[in-house]
Short mmCIF file of C-alpha atoms in Angstrom, two decimals:
data_model
loop_
_atom_site.label_atom_id
_atom_site.label_comp_id
_atom_site.label_asym_id
_atom_site.label_seq_id
_atom_site.Cartn_x
_atom_site.Cartn_y
_atom_site.Cartn_z
CA MET A 1 -14.08 23.45 -58.69
CA THR A 2 -16.68 23.68 -55.94
CA MET A 3 -15.72 21.95 -52.70
CA THR A 4 -18.53 19.88 -51.21
CA ARG A 5 -19.36 19.59 -47.53
CA GLN A 6 -18.04 16.03 -47.67
CA ASP A 7 -14.71 17.26 -49.02
CA THR A 8 -14.50 19.89 -46.30
CA ASP A 9 -15.22 17.33 -43.58
CA ALA A 10 -12.59 14.99 -45.04
CA ILE A 11 -9.93 17.69 -45.04
CA ARG A 12 -10.79 18.65 -41.48
CA ALA A 13 -10.59 15.05 -40.31
CA LEU A 14 -7.25 14.46 -42.01
CA GLN A 15 -5.85 17.61 -40.46
CA GLY A 16 -7.20 16.52 -37.08
CA LEU A 17 -5.15 13.34 -37.23
CA GLU A 18 -2.02 15.48 -36.94
CA ASP A 19 -3.26 17.78 -34.17
CA SER A 20 -1.00 18.17 -31.13
CA HIS A 21 -3.85 17.24 -28.78
CA SER A 22 -4.58 13.53 -28.47
CA SER A 23 -8.28 14.18 -27.85
CA VAL A 24 -8.54 15.93 -31.23
CA ARG A 25 -6.71 13.09 -32.95
CA LEU A 26 -9.05 10.60 -31.29
CA ARG A 27 -12.14 12.45 -32.53
CA ALA A 28 -10.64 12.73 -36.00
CA ALA A 29 -9.99 8.96 -36.16
CA LEU A 30 -13.56 8.33 -34.98
CA ALA A 31 -14.89 10.65 -37.69
CA VAL A 32 -12.81 8.91 -40.37
CA GLY A 33 -14.07 5.48 -39.30
CA THR A 34 -17.66 6.69 -39.09
CA ALA A 35 -17.58 7.90 -42.69
CA PRO A 36 -15.06 5.64 -44.50
CA ASP A 37 -13.43 7.11 -47.58
CA PRO A 38 -10.68 5.56 -49.75
CA ARG A 39 -8.77 8.83 -49.47
CA PHE A 40 -8.27 8.19 -45.77
CA VAL A 41 -6.48 4.84 -45.93
CA ASP A 42 -2.92 6.01 -46.62
CA LYS A 43 -3.11 8.71 -43.98
CA LEU A 44 -4.50 6.33 -41.37
CA ILE A 45 -1.71 3.84 -41.95
CA GLN A 46 0.94 6.55 -41.90
CA ARG A 47 -0.44 7.85 -38.62
CA CYS A 48 -0.44 4.37 -37.06
CA ALA A 49 3.33 4.25 -37.51
CA ILE A 50 3.97 7.38 -35.43
CA GLU A 51 0.94 7.89 -33.14
CA PRO A 52 2.23 7.92 -29.54
CA GLU A 53 -1.05 7.28 -27.70
CA PHE A 54 -2.35 3.71 -27.43
CA PHE A 55 -6.03 4.65 -27.35
CA VAL A 56 -5.65 6.78 -30.48
CA ARG A 57 -3.83 3.96 -32.27
CA ASP A 58 -6.67 1.65 -31.35
CA MET A 59 -9.16 4.06 -32.90
CA LEU A 60 -7.00 4.32 -36.02
CA THR A 61 -7.13 0.53 -36.31
CA TRP A 62 -10.91 0.60 -35.89
CA ALA A 63 -11.12 3.22 -38.65
CA LEU A 64 -9.00 1.07 -40.97
CA VAL A 65 -11.15 -2.00 -40.29
CA ARG A 66 -14.14 0.03 -41.45
CA HIS A 67 -12.60 0.41 -44.92
CA PRO A 68 -12.65 -2.27 -47.64
CA VAL A 69 -10.04 -5.00 -47.23
CA SER A 70 -9.09 -4.58 -50.87
CA LEU A 71 -7.78 -1.12 -50.00
CA THR A 72 -6.24 -1.74 -46.59
CA LEU A 73 -4.63 -5.16 -46.96
CA PRO A 74 -1.94 -4.27 -49.56
CA GLU A 75 -0.90 -1.19 -47.60
CA LEU A 76 -0.74 -3.03 -44.29
CA LEU A 77 1.34 -5.82 -45.81
CA ARG A 78 3.83 -3.23 -47.03
CA GLU A 79 4.07 -1.84 -43.51
CA LEU A 80 5.30 -5.22 -42.27
CA ARG A 81 8.57 -4.48 -44.09
CA SER A 82 8.98 -1.06 -42.48
CA GLU A 83 12.15 -0.25 -40.55
CA ARG A 84 9.97 1.43 -37.91
CA ALA A 85 8.99 -1.07 -35.22
CA GLN A 86 5.71 0.66 -34.40
CA ALA A 87 4.68 0.52 -38.05
CA ARG A 88 5.20 -3.25 -38.10
CA SER A 89 3.51 -3.76 -34.75
CA GLN A 90 0.44 -1.69 -35.53
CA ALA A 91 0.05 -3.22 -38.98
CA LEU A 92 0.10 -6.69 -37.41
CA HIS A 93 -2.44 -5.59 -34.83
CA THR A 94 -4.72 -4.23 -37.54
CA LEU A 95 -4.37 -7.38 -39.64
CA SER A 96 -5.43 -9.44 -36.64
CA LYS A 97 -8.54 -7.29 -36.30
CA ILE A 98 -9.37 -7.55 -40.00
CA GLY A 99 -8.90 -11.32 -39.82
CA ASP A 100 -8.43 -11.91 -43.55
CA ARG A 101 -6.31 -15.03 -44.05
CA GLN A 102 -4.86 -13.66 -47.27
CA ALA A 103 -2.39 -12.02 -44.89
CA TRP A 104 -1.14 -15.33 -43.49
CA PRO A 105 1.89 -15.76 -45.82
CA ALA A 106 3.21 -12.41 -44.58
CA ILE A 107 3.39 -13.63 -40.96
CA THR A 108 6.96 -14.84 -41.26
CA ARG A 109 9.30 -16.44 -38.74
CA ALA A 110 11.26 -13.19 -38.86
CA LEU A 111 8.23 -11.33 -37.51
CA LEU A 112 7.44 -14.03 -34.95
CA SER A 113 10.99 -13.65 -33.62
CA ASP A 114 11.33 -9.89 -34.20
CA ALA A 115 13.91 -8.27 -31.93
CA ASP A 116 11.32 -5.71 -30.85
CA ALA A 117 9.08 -7.30 -28.21
CA GLU A 118 5.98 -5.34 -29.22
CA VAL A 119 6.34 -6.43 -32.83
CA ALA A 120 6.83 -10.06 -31.81
CA ARG A 121 3.82 -9.96 -29.47
CA SER A 122 1.65 -8.45 -32.21
CA ALA A 123 2.90 -11.12 -34.62
CA TRP A 124 2.00 -13.90 -32.17
CA ARG A 125 -1.52 -12.55 -31.74
CA ALA A 126 -2.00 -12.06 -35.48
CA ALA A 127 -0.63 -15.51 -36.28
CA VAL A 128 -3.10 -17.40 -34.10
CA VAL A 129 -5.99 -15.45 -35.68
CA LEU A 130 -4.85 -15.90 -39.27
CA VAL A 131 -3.36 -19.43 -39.23
CA PRO A 132 -5.08 -21.66 -41.82
CA GLU A 133 -6.55 -24.99 -40.82
CA GLY A 134 -3.84 -27.62 -40.80
CA GLU A 135 -1.00 -25.17 -40.11
CA GLU A 136 -1.52 -24.98 -36.35
CA SER A 137 1.15 -27.52 -35.41
CA SER A 138 3.78 -25.76 -37.50
CA LEU A 139 2.85 -22.44 -35.94
CA ALA A 140 2.99 -23.98 -32.45
CA ALA A 141 6.58 -25.07 -33.13
CA ASP A 142 7.53 -21.59 -34.32
CA LEU A 143 5.95 -19.99 -31.26
CA ALA A 144 7.53 -22.51 -28.89
CA ALA A 145 10.92 -21.42 -30.19
CA GLN A 146 10.29 -18.14 -28.35
CA LEU A 147 9.64 -19.72 -24.94
CA GLY A 148 11.65 -18.12 -22.16
CA ARG A 149 11.91 -14.81 -23.98
CA GLY A 150 11.58 -11.47 -22.25
CA GLU A 151 9.82 -10.25 -19.14
CA GLN A 152 6.61 -11.62 -17.65
CA GLU A 153 4.31 -9.52 -19.87
CA THR A 154 5.97 -10.83 -23.01
CA GLN A 155 5.92 -14.40 -21.72
CA LEU A 156 2.23 -14.12 -20.87
CA SER A 157 1.47 -12.94 -24.43
CA LEU A 158 3.29 -15.95 -25.86
CA SER A 159 1.56 -18.38 -23.50
CA GLN A 160 -1.84 -16.94 -24.38
CA ALA A 161 -1.09 -17.27 -28.08
CA LEU A 162 0.02 -20.86 -27.65
CA VAL A 163 -2.95 -21.83 -25.48
CA SER A 164 -5.35 -20.40 -28.05
CA LEU A 165 -4.09 -23.05 -30.50
CA GLY A 166 -5.37 -25.81 -28.23
CA GLU A 167 -4.11 -29.36 -27.85
CA VAL A 168 -1.71 -29.14 -30.82
CA ILE A 169 0.75 -27.40 -28.49
CA VAL A 170 1.08 -30.37 -26.13
CA PRO A 171 4.04 -32.05 -27.92
CA VAL A 172 6.10 -28.86 -28.31
CA LEU A 173 5.49 -27.86 -24.71
CA GLN A 174 6.47 -31.31 -23.48
CA ALA A 175 9.70 -31.10 -25.48
CA ALA A 176 10.42 -27.64 -24.09
CA THR A 177 10.12 -28.88 -20.50
CA THR A 178 13.39 -30.77 -21.04
CA ALA A 179 15.27 -27.87 -22.65
CA ASP A 180 18.74 -26.97 -21.36
CA ASP A 181 17.67 -23.38 -20.61
CA PRO A 182 15.87 -23.09 -17.22
CA PRO A 183 13.73 -20.07 -18.29
CA VAL A 184 12.50 -22.07 -21.29
CA ARG A 185 11.57 -25.02 -19.08
CA ALA A 186 9.79 -22.78 -16.59
CA HIS A 187 7.85 -20.97 -19.30
CA ALA A 188 6.81 -24.26 -20.88
CA LEU A 189 5.60 -25.60 -17.52
CA ALA A 190 3.62 -22.42 -16.84
CA THR A 191 2.04 -22.63 -20.28
CA GLN A 192 1.10 -26.26 -19.68
CA ARG A 193 -0.71 -25.16 -16.53
CA LEU A 194 -2.58 -22.44 -18.42
CA LEU A 195 -3.62 -24.99 -21.03
CA ARG A 196 -5.05 -27.22 -18.31
CA ASP A 197 -6.57 -24.34 -16.38
CA PRO A 198 -7.15 -21.18 -18.49
CA ASP A 199 -8.30 -19.32 -15.37
CA ALA A 200 -5.02 -19.89 -13.56
CA GLY A 201 -3.08 -16.72 -12.89
CA PHE A 202 0.05 -16.56 -15.04
CA GLU A 203 2.14 -14.82 -12.39
CA LEU A 204 1.50 -17.66 -9.94
CA ALA A 205 1.98 -20.28 -12.65
CA ILE A 206 5.35 -18.92 -13.78
CA GLU A 207 6.64 -18.50 -10.21
CA GLU A 208 5.66 -22.07 -9.32
CA ALA A 209 7.26 -23.31 -12.55
CA LYS A 210 10.49 -21.45 -11.76
CA ARG A 211 10.60 -23.04 -8.30
CA ALA A 212 9.97 -26.49 -9.77
CA VAL A 213 12.79 -26.03 -12.28
CA ALA A 214 15.15 -24.73 -9.59
CA LEU A 215 14.37 -27.64 -7.29
CA ALA A 216 14.82 -30.15 -10.11
CA GLY A 217 18.27 -28.74 -10.79
CA ALA A 218 19.37 -28.51 -7.15
CA PRO A 219 21.89 -31.02 -5.74
CA GLN A 220 20.28 -33.90 -3.86
CA ASP A 221 21.10 -34.55 -0.16
CA GLY A 222 23.92 -37.02 0.33
CA ARG A 223 25.59 -36.33 -3.00
#
């Protein structure tokens, strides 16, 4: 069988995805996305699960988005059940970029509360992109259950996801401001501020919220 130039280029690109140099892998992912081919999909998804460099992973996602949803969606949904955290996280990221709401049923509470922070953050971002009309309030409640979680970067991701849902988050945030857990109350207050003023810096908002919570819980003079 005679091998065509297209076949040769495809083989070279697929081999490039496994090169030890990140610059070669980046160029290979760019080549794959520039000339989409169904034969590339499995390899792209497999590489997403193990690729160590963020900028290469981002190019792999771009390459996947360039392929038909009918080919990529089933494979990405399978990755959500992977035991490898990066596979789940990158699949969620790619699904958010594809934006096809057929993926919505796969964004489960288990993913939204995944023990791995990167997976959870990717799930939050994917959820607010894929949520169907009418499901926003339910999603807001699920996201609010994660208030107070993690370090500042994780908390910022959750606040941004919540704020992107708009006014439907007001009731769940108000309820969270009376939670027993001080970090939950502080995170809810900071998110309320971001909702009112999207340009407010989160670091300042969360520090002010922490002080407000601490002062509210401090003993009053004369008692």
